[in-house]
PDB file of C-alpha atoms in Angstrom:
ATOM      1  CA  MET A   1      38.291  20.032  14.053  1.00  0.00           C
ATOM      2  CA  GLU A   2      36.843  16.662  11.970  1.00  0.00           C
ATOM      3  CA  LYS A   3      36.026  17.341   8.211  1.00  0.00           C
ATOM      4  CA  ALA A   4      32.954  17.410   6.657  1.00  0.00           C
ATOM      5  CA  VAL A   5      33.463  14.042   4.950  1.00  0.00           C
ATOM      6  CA  LEU A   6      31.152  14.709   1.699  1.00  0.00           C
ATOM      7  CA  ARG A   7      29.182  11.653  -0.466  1.00  0.00           C
ATOM      8  CA  PRO A   8      29.338  11.070  -4.061  1.00  0.00           C
ATOM      9  CA  ARG A   9      26.636  13.607  -5.709  1.00  0.00           C
ATOM     10  CA  LYS A  10      24.823  10.180  -6.819  1.00  0.00           C
ATOM     11  CA  ALA A  11      24.112   9.686  -2.891  1.00  0.00           C
ATOM     12  CA  ARG A  12      23.303  13.138  -2.407  1.00  0.00           C
ATOM     13  CA  ILE A  13      20.876  13.186  -5.576  1.00  0.00           C
ATOM     14  CA  ASP A  14      19.174   9.231  -4.084  1.00  0.00           C
ATOM     15  CA  GLU A  15      18.760  10.526  -0.262  1.00  0.00           C
ATOM     16  CA  THR A  16      16.682  13.252  -2.086  1.00  0.00           C
ATOM     17  CA  ARG A  17      14.957  11.823  -4.146  1.00  0.00           C
ATOM     18  CA  LYS A  18      13.418   9.525  -1.596  1.00  0.00           C
ATOM     19  CA  LYS A  19      13.127  12.192   0.734  1.00  0.00           C
ATOM     20  CA  LYS A  20      10.636  13.539  -2.195  1.00  0.00           C
ATOM     21  CA  MET A  21       9.317  10.282  -2.397  1.00  0.00           C
ATOM     22  CA  ARG A  22       8.320   9.891   1.402  1.00  0.00           C
ATOM     23  CA  ILE A  23       7.082  13.340   1.689  1.00  0.00           C
ATOM     24  CA  ARG A  24       4.731  12.858  -1.380  1.00  0.00           C
ATOM     25  CA  ASN A  25       3.491   9.530  -0.150  1.00  0.00           C
ATOM     26  CA  THR A  26       1.981  10.728   2.790  1.00  0.00           C
ATOM     27  CA  LYS A  27       0.327  13.094   0.780  1.00  0.00           C
ATOM     28  CA  LEU A  28      -1.282  10.209  -1.706  1.00  0.00           C
ATOM     29  CA  ALA A  29      -5.139   9.495   0.129  1.00  0.00           C
ATOM     30  CA  THR A  30      -6.213   9.275  -2.815  1.00  0.00           C
ATOM     31  CA  VAL A  31      -4.126   5.953  -3.189  1.00  0.00           C
ATOM     32  CA  THR A  32      -5.480   3.048  -4.110  1.00  0.00           C
ATOM     33  CA  VAL A  33      -4.538  -0.637  -4.242  1.00  0.00           C
ATOM     34  CA  ALA A  34      -5.628  -2.145  -7.486  1.00  0.00           C
ATOM     35  CA  ALA A  35      -7.259  -4.946  -4.526  1.00  0.00           C
ATOM     36  CA  ALA A  36     -10.526  -6.326  -4.961  1.00  0.00           C
ATOM     37  CA  VAL A  37     -12.020  -6.958  -1.508  1.00  0.00           C
ATOM     38  CA  THR A  38     -14.585  -8.847  -0.153  1.00  0.00           C
ATOM     39  CA  ALA A  39     -16.612  -7.140   3.010  1.00  0.00           C
ATOM     40  CA  SER A  40     -14.362 -10.446   5.061  1.00  0.00           C
ATOM     41  CA  ALA A  41     -11.736  -8.400   3.624  1.00  0.00           C
ATOM     42  CA  ILE A  42     -10.241 -10.750   1.672  1.00  0.00           C
ATOM     43  CA  GLY A  43      -9.083  -9.220  -1.977  1.00  0.00           C
ATOM     44  CA  LEU A  44      -9.666 -11.673  -4.963  1.00  0.00           C
ATOM     45  CA  GLY A  45      -7.811 -10.264  -8.074  1.00  0.00           C
ATOM     46  CA  GLY A  46      -5.506 -12.113 -10.917  1.00  0.00           C
ATOM     47  CA  LYS A  47      -2.774 -14.443  -9.149  1.00  0.00           C
ATOM     48  CA  GLU A  48      -0.179 -13.655 -12.063  1.00  0.00           C
ATOM     49  CA  ALA A  49      -0.699 -10.096 -11.815  1.00  0.00           C
ATOM     50  CA  LYS A  50       2.844  -8.643 -11.019  1.00  0.00           C
ATOM     51  CA  ALA A  51       1.683  -4.985 -10.408  1.00  0.00           C
ATOM     52  CA  SER A  52      -0.981  -2.714  -8.456  1.00  0.00           C
ATOM     53  CA  ALA A  53      -2.264   1.137 -10.967  1.00  0.00           C
ATOM     54  CA  GLY A  54      -2.898   4.270  -6.910  1.00  0.00           C
ATOM     55  CA  THR A  55      -3.071   8.116  -9.095  1.00  0.00           C
ATOM     56  CA  TYR A  56      -1.059  10.516  -7.858  1.00  0.00           C
ATOM     57  CA  GLU A  57      -2.132  14.285  -7.496  1.00  0.00           C
ATOM     58  CA  VAL A  58      -0.438  16.406  -9.395  1.00  0.00           C
ATOM     59  CA  GLU A  59       0.748  19.141  -6.988  1.00  0.00           C
ATOM     60  CA  LYS A  60       2.438  22.871  -8.565  1.00  0.00           C
ATOM     61  CA  GLY A  61       5.599  23.004  -9.887  1.00  0.00           C
ATOM     62  CA  ASP A  62       5.070  19.397 -11.354  1.00  0.00           C
ATOM     63  CA  THR A  63       6.380  18.252 -14.663  1.00  0.00           C
ATOM     64  CA  LEU A  64       5.815  15.005 -16.299  1.00  0.00           C
ATOM     65  CA  TYR A  65       9.004  14.373 -16.172  1.00  0.00           C
ATOM     66  CA  ARG A  66       9.606  14.836 -12.991  1.00  0.00           C
ATOM     67  CA  ILE A  67       6.137  12.465 -11.974  1.00  0.00           C
ATOM     68  CA  SER A  68       7.850   9.653 -14.031  1.00  0.00           C
ATOM     69  CA  LYS A  69      11.453   9.771 -12.402  1.00  0.00           C
ATOM     70  CA  ASP A  70       9.726   9.453  -8.701  1.00  0.00           C
ATOM     71  CA  PHE A  71       7.934   5.653 -10.270  1.00  0.00           C
ATOM     72  CA  ASP A  72      10.592   5.095 -12.898  1.00  0.00           C
ATOM     73  CA  LEU A  73       8.671   5.355 -15.664  1.00  0.00           C
ATOM     74  CA  THR A  74       8.854   7.522 -19.252  1.00  0.00           C
ATOM     75  CA  VAL A  75       7.818  10.632 -20.096  1.00  0.00           C
ATOM     76  CA  GLN A  76       6.124   8.124 -22.989  1.00  0.00           C
ATOM     77  CA  GLN A  77       4.646   5.212 -20.240  1.00  0.00           C
ATOM     78  CA  LEU A  78       3.142   7.716 -18.007  1.00  0.00           C
ATOM     79  CA  LYS A  79       1.300   9.715 -21.240  1.00  0.00           C
ATOM     80  CA  GLU A  80       0.190   6.484 -22.198  1.00  0.00           C
ATOM     81  CA  MET A  81      -0.962   4.532 -18.967  1.00  0.00           C
ATOM     82  CA  ASN A  82      -2.986   8.220 -18.695  1.00  0.00           C
ATOM     83  CA  ASP A  83      -4.357   8.176 -22.018  1.00  0.00           C
ATOM     84  CA  LEU A  84      -2.485  11.649 -21.999  1.00  0.00           C
ATOM     85  CA  HIS A  85      -1.562  13.228 -25.562  1.00  0.00           C
ATOM     86  CA  SER A  86       0.724  16.276 -24.636  1.00  0.00           C
ATOM     87  CA  ASP A  87       3.053  17.265 -22.087  1.00  0.00           C
ATOM     88  CA  LYS A  88       1.010  19.708 -20.033  1.00  0.00           C
ATOM     89  CA  ILE A  89      -0.702  18.407 -16.726  1.00  0.00           C
ATOM     90  CA  PHE A  90      -1.960  21.201 -14.132  1.00  0.00           C
ATOM     91  CA  PRO A  91      -2.352  20.446 -10.112  1.00  0.00           C
ATOM     92  CA  GLY A  92      -5.524  18.875  -9.183  1.00  0.00           C
ATOM     93  CA  GLN A  93      -5.573  17.005 -11.759  1.00  0.00           C
ATOM     94  CA  LYS A  94      -4.795  12.869 -10.576  1.00  0.00           C
ATOM     95  CA  LEU A  95      -2.749  10.636 -12.885  1.00  0.00           C
ATOM     96  CA  GLU A  96      -2.700   6.973 -12.834  1.00  0.00           C
ATOM     97  CA  VAL A  97       0.854   5.248 -11.202  1.00  0.00           C
ATOM     98  CA  PRO A  98       2.089   2.124 -10.482  1.00  0.00           C
ATOM     99  CA  THR A  99       2.985   0.483  -6.819  1.00  0.00           C
ATOM    100  CA  GLU A 100       5.092  -2.179  -7.663  1.00  0.00           C
ATOM    101  CA  TYR A 101       4.156  -5.645  -6.023  1.00  0.00           C
ATOM    102  CA  HIS A 102       7.421  -8.648  -6.079  1.00  0.00           C
ATOM    103  CA  THR A 103       5.455 -11.093  -5.452  1.00  0.00           C
ATOM    104  CA  THR A 104       8.476 -13.829  -4.937  1.00  0.00           C
ATOM    105  CA  GLU A 105       9.227 -11.758  -1.629  1.00  0.00           C
ATOM    106  CA  THR A 106       9.071  -9.442   0.908  1.00  0.00           C
ATOM    107  CA  PHE A 107       9.087  -5.626  -0.223  1.00  0.00           C
ATOM    108  CA  LEU A 108       7.186  -2.514   1.840  1.00  0.00           C
ATOM    109  CA  GLN A 109       4.167  -0.698  -0.022  1.00  0.00           C
ATOM    110  CA  HIS A 110       3.443   2.712   1.905  1.00  0.00           C
ATOM    111  CA  ALA A 111      -0.845   2.217   1.110  1.00  0.00           C
ATOM    112  CA  ALA A 112      -3.196  -0.264   1.966  1.00  0.00           C
ATOM    113  CA  ILE A 113      -6.374  -1.166   1.540  1.00  0.00           C
ATOM    114  CA  TYR A 114      -8.178  -2.655   4.170  1.00  0.00           C
ATOM    115  CA  THR A 115     -11.941  -3.252   4.160  1.00  0.00           C
ATOM    116  CA  VAL A 116     -14.159  -3.078   7.589  1.00  0.00           C
ATOM    117  CA  VAL A 117     -16.041  -6.394   9.069  1.00  0.00           C
ATOM    118  CA  PRO A 118     -18.594  -6.691  10.574  1.00  0.00           C
ATOM    119  CA  GLY A 119     -16.973  -6.634  15.077  1.00  0.00           C
ATOM    120  CA  ASP A 120     -14.753  -3.645  13.629  1.00  0.00           C
ATOM    121  CA  THR A 121     -14.269  -0.333  15.553  1.00  0.00           C
ATOM    122  CA  LEU A 122     -11.946   2.016  14.474  1.00  0.00           C
ATOM    123  CA  TRP A 123     -10.004   1.282  18.748  1.00  0.00           C
ATOM    124  CA  SER A 124      -9.612  -2.011  17.549  1.00  0.00           C
ATOM    125  CA  ILE A 125      -8.675  -1.298  13.452  1.00  0.00           C
ATOM    126  CA  ALA A 126      -6.008   0.881  14.665  1.00  0.00           C
ATOM    127  CA  ASP A 127      -4.839  -1.167  17.479  1.00  0.00           C
ATOM    128  CA  ARG A 128      -4.581  -4.225  15.030  1.00  0.00           C
ATOM    129  CA  TYR A 129      -2.363  -2.459  12.819  1.00  0.00           C
ATOM    130  CA  GLY A 130      -0.368   0.046  15.321  1.00  0.00           C
ATOM    131  CA  VAL A 131      -0.977   2.579  14.336  1.00  0.00           C
ATOM    132  CA  PRO A 132      -2.791   5.870  16.317  1.00  0.00           C
ATOM    133  CA  VAL A 133      -6.619   7.064  15.958  1.00  0.00           C
ATOM    134  CA  SER A 134      -5.930   9.855  15.540  1.00  0.00           C
ATOM    135  CA  GLU A 135      -3.607   9.215  12.588  1.00  0.00           C
ATOM    136  CA  LEU A 136      -5.827   6.410  10.786  1.00  0.00           C
ATOM    137  CA  LYS A 137      -8.975   9.446  11.422  1.00  0.00           C
ATOM    138  CA  SER A 138      -7.271  11.733   9.135  1.00  0.00           C
ATOM    139  CA  LEU A 139      -5.644  10.189   6.460  1.00  0.00           C
ATOM    140  CA  ASN A 140      -9.335   8.736   6.160  1.00  0.00           C
ATOM    141  CA  HIS A 141     -10.706  12.284   7.032  1.00  0.00           C
ATOM    142  CA  LEU A 142     -12.918  11.150   9.906  1.00  0.00           C
ATOM    143  CA  GLN A 143     -14.911  13.099  11.092  1.00  0.00           C
ATOM    144  CA  ASN A 144     -16.352  10.701  14.478  1.00  0.00           C
ATOM    145  CA  ASP A 145     -14.923   7.311  15.465  1.00  0.00           C
ATOM    146  CA  MET A 146     -18.060   5.785  13.621  1.00  0.00           C
ATOM    147  CA  VAL A 147     -15.989   3.162  10.441  1.00  0.00           C
ATOM    148  CA  LEU A 148     -19.221   1.075   8.581  1.00  0.00           C
ATOM    149  CA  ILE A 149     -19.228  -2.212   7.066  1.00  0.00           C
ATOM    150  CA  HIS A 150     -17.774  -2.872   4.135  1.00  0.00           C
ATOM    151  CA  GLN A 151     -16.665   1.453   4.805  1.00  0.00           C
ATOM    152  CA  ARG A 152     -12.506   1.397   2.581  1.00  0.00           C
ATOM    153  CA  LEU A 153      -9.707   2.649   4.730  1.00  0.00           C
ATOM    154  CA  ILE A 154      -5.823   4.167   3.835  1.00  0.00           C
ATOM    155  CA  ILE A 155      -4.124   1.826   5.730  1.00  0.00           C
ATOM    156  CA  MET A 156      -0.582   4.226   5.945  1.00  0.00           C
ATOM    157  CA  GLU A 157       3.648   2.493   6.032  1.00  0.00           C
ATOM    158  CA  ASP A 158       5.162  -0.224   6.789  1.00  0.00           C
ATOM    159  CA  ILE A 159       3.611  -3.049   4.995  1.00  0.00           C
ATOM    160  CA  ALA A 160       5.112  -6.327   3.676  1.00  0.00           C
ATOM    161  CA  VAL A 161       3.190  -7.803   0.704  1.00  0.00           C
ATOM    162  CA  GLN A 162       4.067 -11.098  -0.727  1.00  0.00           C
ATOM    163  CA  SER A 163       3.066 -14.205  -2.010  1.00  0.00           C
ATOM    164  CA  ALA A 164       2.746 -16.855   0.493  1.00  0.00           C
ATOM    165  CA  LYS A 165       0.742 -20.017   0.948  1.00  0.00           C
ATOM    166  CA  ILE A 166      -2.559 -20.658   3.046  1.00  0.00           C
ATOM    167  CA  ILE A 167      -2.490 -23.194   4.625  1.00  0.00           C
ATOM    168  CA  GLY A 168      -4.959 -22.623   7.957  1.00  0.00           C
ATOM    169  CA  ALA A 169      -6.589 -21.215  10.621  1.00  0.00           C
ATOM    170  CA  ALA A 170      -5.336 -21.100  13.955  1.00  0.00           C
ATOM    171  CA  ASP A 171      -7.926 -20.097  14.906  1.00  0.00           C
ATOM    172  CA  ASN A 172     -10.531 -17.723  15.293  1.00  0.00           C
ATOM    173  CA  PHE A 173      -8.111 -15.090  14.705  1.00  0.00           C
ATOM    174  CA  THR A 174      -5.389 -16.702  13.532  1.00  0.00           C
ATOM    175  CA  VAL A 175      -4.118 -17.483   9.493  1.00  0.00           C
ATOM    176  CA  GLU A 176      -1.730 -19.600   8.997  1.00  0.00           C
ATOM    177  CA  PHE A 177       0.518 -18.933   5.801  1.00  0.00           C
ATOM    178  CA  GLN A 178       4.511 -20.956   3.736  1.00  0.00           C
ATOM    179  CA  ALA A 179       6.550 -19.082   2.404  1.00  0.00           C
ATOM    180  CA  GLY A 180       9.884 -19.657   0.673  1.00  0.00           C
ATOM    181  CA  GLY A 181       9.694 -22.615   3.894  1.00  0.00           C
ATOM    182  CA  ARG A 182       9.121 -20.810   6.578  1.00  0.00           C
ATOM    183  CA  HIS A 183       6.251 -20.935   8.364  1.00  0.00           C
ATOM    184  CA  PHE A 184       4.422 -18.072   9.663  1.00  0.00           C
ATOM    185  CA  ALA A 185       1.277 -16.548  10.978  1.00  0.00           C
ATOM    186  CA  LEU A 186      -1.051 -13.652  10.935  1.00  0.00           C
ATOM    187  CA  LYS A 187      -4.086 -12.102  13.081  1.00  0.00           C
ATOM    188  CA  VAL A 188      -7.261 -11.629  11.547  1.00  0.00           C
ATOM    189  CA  PRO A 189     -10.373 -10.005  12.100  1.00  0.00           C
ATOM    190  CA  TYR A 190     -12.371 -11.924  14.580  1.00  0.00           C
ATOM    191  CA  GLY A 191     -15.286 -14.288  12.648  1.00  0.00           C
ATOM    192  CA  THR A 192     -12.846 -13.980   8.886  1.00  0.00           C
ATOM    193  CA  ALA A 193     -10.667 -17.050  10.279  1.00  0.00           C
ATOM    194  CA  GLN A 194     -13.256 -19.291   8.071  1.00  0.00           C
ATOM    195  CA  GLU A 195     -12.349 -17.706   5.417  1.00  0.00           C
ATOM    196  CA  TYR A 196      -9.413 -18.183   5.002  1.00  0.00           C
ATOM    197  CA  GLN A 197      -9.274 -21.463   5.787  1.00  0.00           C
ATOM    198  CA  ARG A 198     -11.342 -21.946   2.558  1.00  0.00           C
ATOM    199  CA  LEU A 199      -9.248 -21.013   1.065  1.00  0.00           C
ATOM    200  CA  ALA A 200      -6.510 -23.619   2.164  1.00  0.00           C
ATOM    201  CA  GLY A 201      -3.907 -24.610   0.085  1.00  0.00           C
ATOM    202  CA  LYS A 202      -4.034 -21.392  -2.480  1.00  0.00           C
ATOM    203  CA  THR A 203      -1.617 -19.621  -2.676  1.00  0.00           C
ATOM    204  CA  VAL A 204      -1.921 -16.102  -2.747  1.00  0.00           C
ATOM    205  CA  ILE A 205      -0.055 -12.512  -2.806  1.00  0.00           C
ATOM    206  CA  VAL A 206      -0.749 -11.761   1.217  1.00  0.00           C
ATOM    207  CA  THR A 207      -0.377  -7.328   2.482  1.00  0.00           C
ATOM    208  CA  HIS A 208      -0.180  -7.306   6.411  1.00  0.00           C
ATOM    209  CA  LYS A 209       1.692  -4.993   9.207  1.00  0.00           C
ATOM    210  CA  ASN A 210       1.978  -5.230  11.987  1.00  0.00           C
ATOM    211  CA  GLY A 211       1.645  -8.792  12.072  1.00  0.00           C
ATOM    212  CA  SER A 212      -1.940  -8.974  10.584  1.00  0.00           C
ATOM    213  CA  VAL A 213      -3.614  -9.173   7.138  1.00  0.00           C
ATOM    214  CA  ILE A 214      -4.955  -6.302   5.356  1.00  0.00           C
ATOM    215  CA  ASN A 215      -6.186  -7.996   1.881  1.00  0.00           C
ATOM    216  CA  ILE A 216      -5.422 -10.496  -0.553  1.00  0.00           C
ATOM    217  CA  GLN A 217      -4.947 -11.365  -3.952  1.00  0.00           C
ATOM    218  CA  LYS A 218      -5.732 -14.859  -5.035  1.00  0.00           C
TER     219      LYS A 218
END
């Protein structure tokens, strides 16, 4: 019988923390990525911004210390972000927390905001980002399959964020980007490619999933 291999205490703690973060991130249905978005699903924010803010809803048993560690902050930083004058928090309270943007490389974040454009259906959005319709409805508390133009929808998991230069529209469904000397193409909703064409040559922060743009920050 093989002996169980015990990992270092730090490795076990790190794994436990990651599991807790995954559980918490699935609950962040109220998370908001600080990207201004337009009817054409193009978000125009500050070019130099390297972080966006989301909200975390306090759960029973939470402390400022525990939350600050989960988001790599000090307690003082968390208090200053939320204008707190004591360490007291209560279940249901919403706290502003950072969602890092690394603009020089691709990294994964847990949530982003997509804005519905003309021609979108719940099915086409789900298909574009590779998520089940049922998951999209549950995450956004939708009672039916209807979506409205300008409606904002939360898209979760395996979302890539990177800095890239817009080369231009390859066709009505595809936009070409360049990052680090590498060219790549991403799908966009039909009818929006020309919006990107007008931004050709500009460097933006592009948020995407499943080979499709969710939004960009100029």
